[in-house]
Coordinates of C-alpha atoms and ligand atoms in Angstrom, one line a residue:
M1 CA 72.4 19.8 -59.1
A2 CA 68.7 18.7 -58.7
A3 CA 68.0 16.7 -55.4
A4 CA 68.5 13.1 -55.2
R5 CA 64.8 11.6 -55.1
P6 CA 63.9 10.4 -51.6
K7 CA 64.0 6.7 -51.6
H8 CA 60.7 5.3 -50.6
R9 CA 61.0 2.3 -48.7
Y10 CA 57.8 0.1 -49.1
S11 CA 57.2 -2.4 -46.3
E12 CA 55.8 -5.9 -47.3
S13 CA 52.3 -5.0 -48.6
P14 CA 49.6 -6.4 -46.2
L15 CA 48.3 -8.6 -49.3
R16 CA 51.9 -10.3 -49.5
A17 CA 51.9 -10.6 -45.7
L18 CA 48.5 -12.6 -45.8
L19 CA 49.8 -14.2 -49.1
N20 CA 52.4 -15.8 -47.4
I21 CA 50.1 -17.1 -44.6
I22 CA 48.5 -18.5 -47.2
S23 CA 51.1 -20.1 -49.1
T24 CA 52.9 -21.5 -46.5
S25 CA 49.9 -22.8 -44.6
V26 CA 49.2 -24.6 -48.4
D27 CA 51.8 -26.1 -48.3
A28 CA 51.2 -27.0 -44.8
I29 CA 47.9 -29.0 -45.9
D30 CA 49.2 -30.8 -49.2
A31 CA 52.5 -32.2 -47.2
A32 CA 49.7 -33.9 -44.7
Y33 CA 47.7 -35.4 -47.1
A34 CA 50.7 -36.4 -49.5
S35 CA 52.6 -37.7 -46.8
A36 CA 49.0 -39.8 -46.0
N37 CA 48.7 -40.5 -49.6
L38 CA 45.0 -39.3 -49.6
P39 CA 43.4 -36.7 -51.7
H40 CA 41.8 -33.6 -50.4
P41 CA 38.0 -33.8 -49.6
S42 CA 36.5 -32.3 -52.5
L43 CA 34.1 -29.4 -52.8
D44 CA 31.4 -30.9 -55.4
A45 CA 31.0 -34.4 -53.4
P46 CA 28.9 -34.8 -50.8
Y47 CA 30.6 -34.7 -47.2
D48 CA 31.4 -38.2 -46.1
P49 CA 32.3 -37.8 -42.6
H50 CA 34.0 -41.2 -42.5
A51 CA 36.4 -40.4 -45.1
P52 CA 40.0 -40.8 -44.5
G53 CA 40.6 -37.3 -45.9
E54 CA 37.8 -35.8 -44.3
A55 CA 39.2 -37.3 -40.6
L56 CA 42.8 -35.8 -41.8
R57 CA 41.2 -32.2 -41.7
S58 CA 40.7 -32.8 -37.6
D59 CA 44.4 -33.0 -37.4
P60 CA 45.6 -30.3 -35.4
G61 CA 48.7 -29.0 -37.9
V62 CA 46.0 -29.1 -40.8
A63 CA 43.2 -27.3 -38.7
A64 CA 45.4 -24.6 -37.3
A65 CA 46.7 -24.4 -41.3
A66 CA 43.2 -24.3 -42.7
K67 CA 42.1 -21.9 -39.9
N68 CA 45.1 -19.7 -41.0
I69 CA 44.4 -19.8 -44.4
I70 CA 40.3 -19.2 -44.1
G71 CA 41.3 -15.9 -41.7
A72 CA 44.1 -14.7 -44.3
A73 CA 41.4 -15.1 -47.4
A74 CA 38.6 -13.0 -45.7
Q75 CA 40.9 -10.5 -44.3
M76 CA 42.3 -10.2 -48.0
I77 CA 38.7 -9.8 -49.5
A78 CA 38.0 -7.3 -46.9
E79 CA 41.3 -5.6 -48.0
L80 CA 40.2 -5.6 -51.6
E81 CA 36.5 -5.4 -52.0
H82 CA 35.2 -1.8 -52.0
P83 CA 34.4 -0.9 -48.6
F84 CA 30.6 -0.3 -49.0
Q85 CA 30.4 -4.0 -51.0
G86 CA 31.9 -5.4 -47.5
V87 CA 29.5 -3.7 -45.9
T88 CA 26.3 -4.3 -47.9
S89 CA 27.0 -7.8 -48.0
T90 CA 26.8 -8.1 -44.4
A91 CA 24.0 -6.3 -44.6
Y92 CA 22.3 -8.5 -47.0
A93 CA 23.4 -11.5 -45.4
F94 CA 20.1 -12.2 -43.7
H95 CA 18.9 -13.2 -47.3
Q96 CA 21.2 -16.4 -47.1
A97 CA 19.7 -17.2 -43.8
A98 CA 16.3 -17.2 -45.0
A99 CA 17.4 -19.4 -48.2
I100 CA 19.4 -22.1 -46.2
S101 CA 16.3 -22.2 -43.9
I102 CA 14.2 -22.9 -46.8
A103 CA 16.4 -25.3 -48.3
S104 CA 16.2 -27.3 -45.0
H105 CA 12.8 -27.1 -44.1
L106 CA 11.7 -28.1 -48.1
D107 CA 14.3 -31.1 -47.4
L108 CA 16.0 -30.1 -50.7
S109 CA 19.2 -32.1 -50.0
E110 CA 17.8 -35.2 -49.7
I111 CA 15.4 -34.6 -52.8
L112 CA 19.0 -34.1 -54.9
H113 CA 20.8 -36.6 -52.8
D114 CA 18.2 -39.2 -54.1
A115 CA 18.3 -38.2 -58.0
G116 CA 22.3 -38.6 -57.7
P117 CA 24.9 -36.4 -59.1
G118 CA 23.6 -35.7 -62.8
G119 CA 21.2 -33.2 -60.6
V120 CA 17.6 -32.3 -60.5
A121 CA 16.1 -29.8 -62.9
L122 CA 14.3 -26.8 -60.9
D123 CA 10.6 -28.1 -62.2
E124 CA 11.0 -31.7 -60.6
I125 CA 12.3 -30.0 -57.7
A126 CA 9.3 -27.3 -57.5
S127 CA 7.2 -30.8 -58.1
K128 CA 8.7 -32.6 -55.2
S129 CA 8.4 -30.1 -52.7
G130 CA 5.6 -27.9 -53.5
A131 CA 7.5 -24.7 -53.4
S132 CA 7.3 -22.1 -56.1
E133 CA 9.7 -22.8 -59.3
V134 CA 10.3 -19.3 -59.2
L135 CA 11.6 -18.9 -55.2
L136 CA 13.9 -22.3 -55.7
A137 CA 15.4 -20.6 -58.7
K138 CA 16.6 -17.6 -56.0
V139 CA 17.0 -19.7 -53.3
L140 CA 19.5 -22.1 -55.2
R141 CA 21.5 -19.7 -57.1
L142 CA 22.3 -17.5 -53.8
L143 CA 22.7 -20.6 -52.1
A144 CA 25.5 -22.0 -54.5
T145 CA 27.3 -18.5 -55.1
Q146 CA 28.0 -19.3 -51.6
H147 CA 29.6 -22.8 -52.5
I148 CA 26.3 -24.4 -51.0
F149 CA 24.9 -26.8 -53.8
R150 CA 25.9 -26.8 -57.3
E151 CA 23.9 -25.3 -60.7
V152 CA 25.7 -28.2 -62.8
K153 CA 23.5 -27.1 -66.0
P154 CA 21.2 -23.7 -66.5
G155 CA 18.6 -24.9 -63.9
V156 CA 19.7 -28.2 -62.9
F157 CA 20.9 -27.9 -59.1
T158 CA 22.9 -30.6 -57.4
N159 CA 24.7 -31.5 -53.9
N160 CA 28.2 -30.5 -53.0
R161 CA 30.0 -30.8 -49.8
L162 CA 28.3 -28.0 -48.0
S163 CA 24.7 -28.7 -49.1
S164 CA 25.1 -32.5 -48.1
T165 CA 25.7 -31.9 -44.5
L166 CA 21.9 -30.8 -44.3
N167 CA 21.0 -34.4 -45.3
K168 CA 18.9 -36.1 -42.5
G169 CA 20.0 -39.5 -43.3
K170 CA 16.2 -40.6 -44.7
P171 CA 15.5 -40.9 -48.4
Y172 CA 12.9 -38.3 -49.1
S173 CA 9.8 -40.4 -49.6
V174 CA 10.4 -40.8 -45.7
L175 CA 10.5 -37.4 -44.9
A176 CA 7.8 -36.6 -46.5
R177 CA 5.4 -38.7 -45.1
S178 CA 5.4 -36.5 -42.0
R179 CA 6.8 -33.4 -41.0
E180 CA 6.5 -34.4 -37.3
E181 CA 9.2 -37.2 -37.6
R182 CA 11.2 -35.9 -40.2
L183 CA 14.3 -34.6 -37.6
V184 CA 13.8 -37.7 -35.4
G185 CA 16.7 -39.6 -35.1
T186 CA 18.6 -37.1 -37.4
S187 CA 22.1 -36.1 -36.5
G188 CA 20.8 -32.3 -35.4
R189 CA 22.2 -30.4 -38.0
A190 CA 19.2 -30.0 -40.2
A191 CA 17.4 -28.8 -36.7
L192 CA 20.0 -26.3 -35.6
I193 CA 19.3 -24.7 -39.0
E194 CA 15.8 -24.4 -38.7
F195 CA 15.6 -23.4 -35.3
T196 CA 17.8 -21.0 -36.3
G197 CA 15.6 -19.6 -39.4
D198 CA 12.9 -20.0 -37.0
E199 CA 13.2 -18.6 -32.9
C200 CA 16.4 -16.9 -33.8
F201 CA 16.2 -15.2 -37.7
K202 CA 12.5 -13.6 -36.2
A203 CA 13.8 -12.7 -33.1
S204 CA 17.3 -10.9 -34.4
A205 CA 15.0 -8.7 -36.9
A206 CA 13.4 -7.4 -33.7
L207 CA 16.8 -7.0 -32.1
V208 CA 17.0 -3.5 -33.5
D209 CA 14.0 -2.3 -32.3
V210 CA 15.5 -3.5 -28.5
A211 CA 19.1 -1.1 -29.4
L212 CA 16.5 2.2 -30.4
D213 CA 14.8 1.4 -27.8
R214 CA 15.2 4.8 -25.5
D215 CA 12.1 4.1 -23.2
P216 CA 12.5 0.9 -22.6
K217 CA 9.0 -0.3 -21.2
D218 CA 8.9 -3.1 -23.5
E219 CA 10.4 -6.4 -23.5
Q220 CA 14.3 -5.9 -24.2
I221 CA 14.8 -9.6 -24.9
A222 CA 14.4 -9.5 -28.9
L223 CA 12.8 -13.3 -28.8
K224 CA 9.7 -11.5 -26.6
R225 CA 9.3 -9.1 -29.1
A226 CA 9.0 -11.5 -31.9
F227 CA 6.9 -14.1 -30.1
A228 CA 4.2 -13.2 -28.0
L229 CA 5.9 -14.7 -24.7
G230 CA 4.6 -14.0 -21.3
P231 CA 6.3 -11.4 -19.2
S232 CA 8.6 -13.4 -17.0
E233 CA 8.6 -16.4 -19.6
S234 CA 11.8 -17.4 -21.2
L235 CA 12.5 -19.3 -24.3
F236 CA 12.6 -22.7 -22.4
Q237 CA 9.2 -22.4 -20.6
W238 CA 7.7 -21.1 -24.0
H239 CA 9.0 -24.1 -25.7
T240 CA 6.9 -26.3 -22.8
R241 CA 4.0 -25.1 -24.4
P242 CA 1.7 -27.8 -26.0
E243 CA 1.7 -25.5 -29.0
N244 CA 5.3 -25.6 -29.0
K245 CA 6.1 -29.2 -28.6
A246 CA 7.4 -29.4 -32.5
R247 CA 9.8 -26.3 -31.2
K248 CA 10.5 -28.1 -28.3
E249 CA 11.8 -31.3 -29.7
R250 CA 13.7 -29.6 -32.6
F251 CA 15.6 -27.6 -30.3
A252 CA 16.4 -31.2 -28.3
C253 CA 17.2 -32.6 -31.5
A254 CA 19.7 -29.7 -32.3
M255 CA 21.3 -29.6 -29.1
Q256 CA 21.9 -33.3 -28.9
G257 CA 23.1 -33.0 -32.1
T258 CA 25.6 -30.3 -31.5
A259 CA 26.7 -32.4 -28.8
E260 CA 27.5 -35.6 -30.7
S261 CA 29.1 -33.5 -34.0
D262 CA 31.3 -31.4 -31.5
N263 CA 34.4 -33.6 -31.4
S264 CA 33.7 -36.5 -30.3
E265 CA 36.4 -36.6 -28.2
G266 CA 36.2 -33.4 -26.9
L267 CA 34.5 -34.1 -24.0
F268 CA 37.5 -36.1 -22.7
Q269 CA 40.3 -33.8 -23.4
G270 CA 39.2 -31.6 -20.6
F271 CA 38.0 -32.4 -17.3
E272 CA 39.3 -35.4 -16.2
W273 CA 36.3 -37.5 -15.7
G274 CA 38.4 -40.6 -14.6
S275 CA 39.7 -39.2 -11.9
L276 CA 36.6 -39.0 -10.5
P277 CA 35.9 -41.5 -7.5
Y278 CA 34.2 -44.8 -8.4
G279 CA 30.4 -44.1 -7.9
A280 CA 30.8 -40.7 -8.1
L281 CA 27.6 -38.5 -7.8
L282 CA 27.5 -35.9 -10.7
V283 CA 24.5 -33.3 -11.2
D284 CA 23.8 -32.1 -14.6
V285 CA 21.9 -28.9 -14.0
G286 CA 19.8 -28.6 -17.1
S287 CA 20.6 -31.7 -18.3
G288 CA 18.5 -31.0 -22.2
T289 CA 18.5 -35.3 -23.1
G290 CA 21.5 -35.8 -20.3
G291 CA 23.6 -37.2 -23.6
T292 CA 27.1 -35.5 -22.3
L293 CA 26.8 -37.6 -19.1
M294 CA 25.6 -40.6 -20.7
R295 CA 28.8 -40.3 -22.9
V296 CA 30.9 -39.7 -19.8
V297 CA 29.1 -43.2 -18.3
K298 CA 29.5 -44.9 -21.5
R299 CA 33.2 -43.9 -21.6
F300 CA 34.1 -45.0 -17.8
P301 CA 31.8 -47.8 -17.5
G302 CA 33.8 -49.3 -14.0
H303 CA 33.3 -46.2 -12.3
E304 CA 29.9 -46.9 -12.5
F305 CA 29.2 -43.0 -11.7
R306 CA 25.6 -42.3 -10.6
I307 CA 24.0 -39.6 -12.4
V308 CA 21.1 -37.3 -11.6
N309 CA 19.7 -35.3 -14.9
Q310 CA 17.6 -32.1 -13.6
D311 CA 15.6 -30.1 -15.9
L312 CA 12.5 -28.8 -16.5
E313 CA 9.2 -30.0 -16.3
G314 CA 8.3 -31.5 -19.9
V315 CA 12.3 -31.3 -20.7
I316 CA 12.9 -34.2 -18.1
E317 CA 10.3 -36.5 -20.3
T318 CA 12.2 -36.1 -23.1
T319 CA 15.8 -36.5 -21.1
K320 CA 13.8 -39.9 -19.8
R321 CA 13.1 -41.2 -23.2
Y322 CA 16.4 -41.0 -24.6
W323 CA 18.3 -42.4 -21.5
K324 CA 15.4 -45.4 -22.3
T325 CA 16.1 -45.3 -26.0
N326 CA 20.3 -45.3 -25.6
M327 CA 21.2 -46.6 -22.5
P328 CA 18.2 -48.7 -21.2
A329 CA 19.8 -51.2 -18.7
Y330 CA 21.9 -48.6 -16.7
D331 CA 20.0 -48.4 -13.5
R332 CA 22.8 -45.9 -11.9
V333 CA 20.5 -42.8 -13.5
S334 CA 18.1 -40.5 -12.4
F335 CA 15.9 -37.7 -13.5
Q336 CA 14.3 -34.7 -11.4
T337 CA 12.2 -31.8 -12.4
H338 CA 14.4 -29.0 -11.1
D339 CA 14.4 -25.5 -11.9
F340 CA 17.9 -24.5 -11.2
L341 CA 16.5 -20.6 -10.2
T342 CA 15.6 -22.1 -6.7
P343 CA 17.8 -24.4 -4.5
Q344 CA 19.5 -27.1 -5.0
P345 CA 18.1 -30.5 -3.7
Y346 CA 21.5 -32.5 -4.3
A347 CA 23.5 -30.8 -1.3
C348 CA 26.6 -31.7 0.7
A349 CA 24.6 -30.7 3.9
A350 CA 22.6 -33.8 3.2
S351 CA 23.0 -36.5 6.0
N352 CA 22.8 -39.1 3.3
Y353 CA 26.3 -40.0 1.4
Y354 CA 24.5 -40.8 -1.7
C355 CA 23.1 -37.5 -2.2
K356 CA 26.1 -35.7 -1.7
P357 CA 27.2 -34.2 -5.2
H358 CA 30.7 -34.5 -6.5
V359 CA 30.3 -32.7 -9.3
F360 CA 27.7 -30.2 -10.8
V361 CA 28.0 -29.8 -14.3
L362 CA 26.5 -26.8 -16.5
R363 CA 26.5 -27.7 -20.0
H364 CA 25.7 -24.7 -22.3
I365 CA 23.6 -23.0 -19.0
L366 CA 25.1 -19.8 -17.8
H367 CA 25.2 -18.5 -21.5
N368 CA 21.3 -18.6 -21.7
W369 CA 21.2 -16.1 -18.9
P370 CA 22.2 -12.2 -17.9
T371 CA 24.7 -12.3 -15.3
A372 CA 22.1 -11.7 -12.1
Q373 CA 20.3 -14.8 -13.1
A374 CA 23.4 -16.7 -13.9
R375 CA 24.5 -15.5 -10.4
V376 CA 21.7 -16.9 -8.8
I377 CA 22.0 -20.6 -10.5
L378 CA 25.4 -20.5 -9.5
R379 CA 24.8 -19.5 -5.5
H380 CA 22.4 -22.3 -5.3
L381 CA 24.7 -24.6 -6.2
R382 CA 27.4 -23.2 -4.3
A383 CA 25.6 -23.4 -1.0
A384 CA 25.0 -27.0 -2.1
A385 CA 28.4 -27.4 -2.5
G386 CA 30.7 -29.2 0.0
P387 CA 34.4 -28.6 0.0
E388 CA 35.7 -31.4 -2.4
T389 CA 32.6 -30.6 -5.2
Q390 CA 33.8 -29.3 -8.2
L391 CA 31.5 -27.2 -10.7
V392 CA 32.5 -28.0 -14.4
V393 CA 31.2 -25.3 -16.7
L394 CA 31.3 -26.8 -20.1
E395 CA 31.0 -23.7 -22.2
S396 CA 32.8 -21.2 -24.4
A397 CA 35.0 -18.8 -23.5
L398 CA 34.8 -15.5 -25.6
P399 CA 38.3 -14.0 -27.2
V400 CA 38.6 -10.3 -27.6
V401 CA 39.5 -9.5 -31.2
C402 CA 42.8 -7.4 -30.3
R403 CA 46.0 -8.8 -29.2
E404 CA 45.5 -7.1 -25.7
S405 CA 44.4 -9.3 -22.8
D406 CA 40.5 -8.5 -21.8
G407 CA 42.8 -6.4 -19.2
T408 CA 41.6 -8.6 -16.3
G409 CA 45.1 -10.9 -16.0
H410 CA 43.1 -13.9 -15.7
D411 CA 44.9 -15.2 -19.1
D412 CA 48.4 -15.3 -17.1
V413 CA 47.4 -16.7 -13.7
V414 CA 44.7 -19.0 -14.6
P415 CA 46.2 -22.3 -15.7
G416 CA 44.9 -23.2 -19.1
A417 CA 43.4 -19.8 -19.8
A418 CA 45.6 -18.5 -22.4
R419 CA 45.0 -18.8 -25.8
P420 CA 47.6 -17.7 -28.6
P421 CA 47.0 -15.2 -30.6
A422 CA 46.9 -15.9 -35.0
P423 CA 49.9 -15.1 -36.9
R424 CA 49.9 -10.8 -37.7
P425 CA 48.6 -9.4 -39.5
L426 CA 45.5 -11.4 -39.2
L427 CA 43.1 -10.4 -36.4
A428 CA 44.3 -11.8 -32.9
N429 CA 41.3 -13.7 -32.5
G430 CA 41.7 -15.4 -35.8
G431 CA 39.1 -13.1 -37.7
R432 CA 37.0 -15.1 -40.2
A433 CA 38.3 -18.2 -38.8
S434 CA 37.7 -17.3 -35.6
A435 CA 36.7 -20.8 -34.0
S436 CA 33.3 -22.1 -33.2
V437 CA 31.5 -22.8 -30.2
Y438 CA 31.0 -26.4 -31.3
R439 CA 33.9 -28.2 -33.5
M440 CA 30.9 -27.7 -36.6
D441 CA 29.0 -24.9 -35.7
T442 CA 28.8 -21.1 -35.5
S443 CA 31.4 -18.3 -34.0
V444 CA 31.4 -17.7 -30.8
Y445 CA 30.8 -13.6 -31.8
R446 CA 27.6 -15.0 -33.3
M447 CA 26.6 -17.5 -30.4
D448 CA 27.2 -14.2 -28.3
M449 CA 24.3 -12.2 -30.6
T450 CA 22.2 -15.3 -30.3
M451 CA 22.2 -15.7 -26.6
Y452 CA 21.4 -12.2 -25.9
T453 CA 18.6 -11.9 -28.7
L454 CA 16.8 -15.3 -27.4
L455 CA 17.8 -14.9 -23.8
G456 CA 19.4 -11.9 -22.8
G457 CA 22.5 -14.1 -22.2
S458 CA 26.0 -13.8 -23.2
E459 CA 29.4 -15.7 -23.6
R460 CA 32.0 -14.3 -21.4
T461 CA 35.5 -13.8 -21.4
I462 CA 37.5 -15.8 -18.8
G463 CA 37.7 -12.6 -17.1
E464 CA 34.0 -12.2 -16.9
Y465 CA 33.7 -15.9 -15.5
A466 CA 36.0 -15.1 -12.8
A467 CA 33.9 -12.3 -11.8
L468 CA 30.7 -14.3 -12.0
F469 CA 32.1 -17.2 -10.1
A470 CA 33.8 -14.9 -7.6
E471 CA 30.1 -13.3 -6.6
A472 CA 28.8 -16.7 -6.2
G473 CA 31.4 -18.0 -3.7
W474 CA 33.5 -19.8 -6.4
R475 CA 37.1 -19.8 -7.5
L476 CA 37.6 -20.2 -10.9
E477 CA 40.5 -23.2 -10.6
R478 CA 41.6 -23.8 -14.3
V479 CA 40.3 -23.4 -17.8
C480 CA 40.4 -27.1 -19.9
R481 CA 40.5 -25.7 -23.8
L482 CA 39.4 -28.0 -26.4
P483 CA 41.6 -28.2 -29.4
G484 CA 40.2 -26.6 -32.4
T485 CA 37.1 -24.8 -31.0
E486 CA 36.4 -21.9 -28.0
Q487 CA 34.8 -24.6 -25.8
C488 CA 35.8 -24.7 -22.6
H489 CA 35.6 -26.8 -19.5
I490 CA 35.6 -24.5 -17.1
V491 CA 36.5 -25.6 -13.4
A492 CA 35.7 -24.0 -10.0
R493 CA 36.1 -24.5 -6.5
P494 CA 34.2 -23.7 -3.5
G495 CA 35.6 -20.4 -2.9
A496 CA 34.7 -17.6 0.0
K497 CA 30.4 -17.5 0.1
S498 CA 28.8 -15.1 -1.7
I499 CA 27.5 -11.8 0.0
D500 CA 23.9 -11.8 -0.7
Ligands
SAM1 C1 21.3 -24.7 -23.9 S1 20.1 -26.0 -23.4 C2 21.5 -27.2 -23.0 C3 21.2 -28.7 -22.4 C4 22.2 -29.5 -21.8 N1 23.0 -28.8 -21.0 C5 23.0 -29.9 -23.1 O1 24.0 -29.2 -23.2 O2 22.7 -30.6 -24.1 C6 19.2 -25.3 -21.8 C7 18.6 -26.3 -20.9 O3 18.8 -25.4 -19.9 C8 17.2 -25.9 -19.4 N2 16.5 -25.2 -18.3 C9 16.2 -23.5 -18.6 N3 15.8 -22.9 -18.1 C10 15.9 -23.8 -16.9 C11 15.4 -23.8 -15.5 N4 14.9 -22.5 -14.9 N5 15.5 -24.5 -14.7 C12 16.4 -26.0 -15.2 N6 16.6 -26.0 -16.5 C13 16.1 -25.1 -17.4 C14 16.4 -26.0 -21.0 O4 15.2 -27.0 -21.0 C15 17.5 -26.6 -21.4 O5 17.6 -28.3 -21.3

């Protein structure tokens, strides 16, 4: 008698498991739109942040389902593509970076916007923008294949949902009048793309040399290899050179824009600004325009907070202008040129009550610096802190990619630190959908690379924050995670003084 053939037990294929995630998540999104009686925003139509269908995308259930679909779809592609295709599409991604930067610099979104849904032919885009028709065809087709712009007829392009986000909200005729003014008063998205396509993109190309340098006499910060920065000159100091005025203003516009386009409620879903006492002194260290605390002041007018904005000479002028334009009547704000690598002037040891800080705010500061300098910044603040002073760090927390914790155990013991993993078989961090730094910004891992490339800085895990704080005399008290992003408000209190 022939031996019975062994029965193979097929476990569910990864494709089926991913499909199930997609399928249940699509059901959840469809049900939310059906019950609100709203259409899904169309990929072919321009982005309208005020459309009700757009607001529903931020609903926590819809956002979570969308995240699962994005992670699962990308993982499905990785399962199915020839493996080397996945590798080459990553290697060639630099062309996409160049193309999107060109599209923004040439104001292509506005040129197409002004013409309406019928689109604009390549020769007309070329004549308006002054760029080569041949190059434009390549740029627009590469981007359209990524669903950014649409080719509606051969050689005729129009905006879609993605490309329209580049629109600066000014007619092309106005933009064309002055290169200097084109980003002023815009949402900051185009400024971010153009900063990315300039400082970040060019520095990134030098990162390979940094990685391969076995005799690092040369500068280890890739930006310094790409541009002629002085030996101890940081990106921010370089921006204050007169010849970099436009770069400095573009950067400020990008930062402000991302802060505003950030989940506008996010700022108020973490640290409890409203629980601070009347007249509390909030010091924004490395404030940039100071837009963060301006929003806090506007939200809690009865608290009459006293605000100190501190930044480098050259930046603080922009800060003053920003407050003068947007909150001219507020008289409880001051501006101070201060290098945060030097002792903090507002200190609890001050005899004058009015100089005793309640909160030091660091928004998107620590990630700009390697650990040694981040420690110095925090130690100066610790030296100025009193027992009641709180340190509020507004920054992302980097999740590890696997299911294990980062090994430091902080996720379990620090209130608010835990981050639930994505459902299996997705990567624990959500994979392609791993949340962004801002609501509408790049992933925390890309930001981690960017910080390193430009400044030698890093995004940090919760465990790394805890260690850094402890080294500087602060105690990590709790983490407030902002929904839908990796942004956190990380709150620390004075701990045992650091040993220098
Ligand atoms: C990424 S921006 C963040 C700005 C602002 N906190 C925000 O969230 O929009 C970093 C800021 O740090 C400032 N900065 C850099 N080095 C500094 C230093 N040594 N002392 C004070 N400010 C500095 C820069 O000028 C810039 O405004």
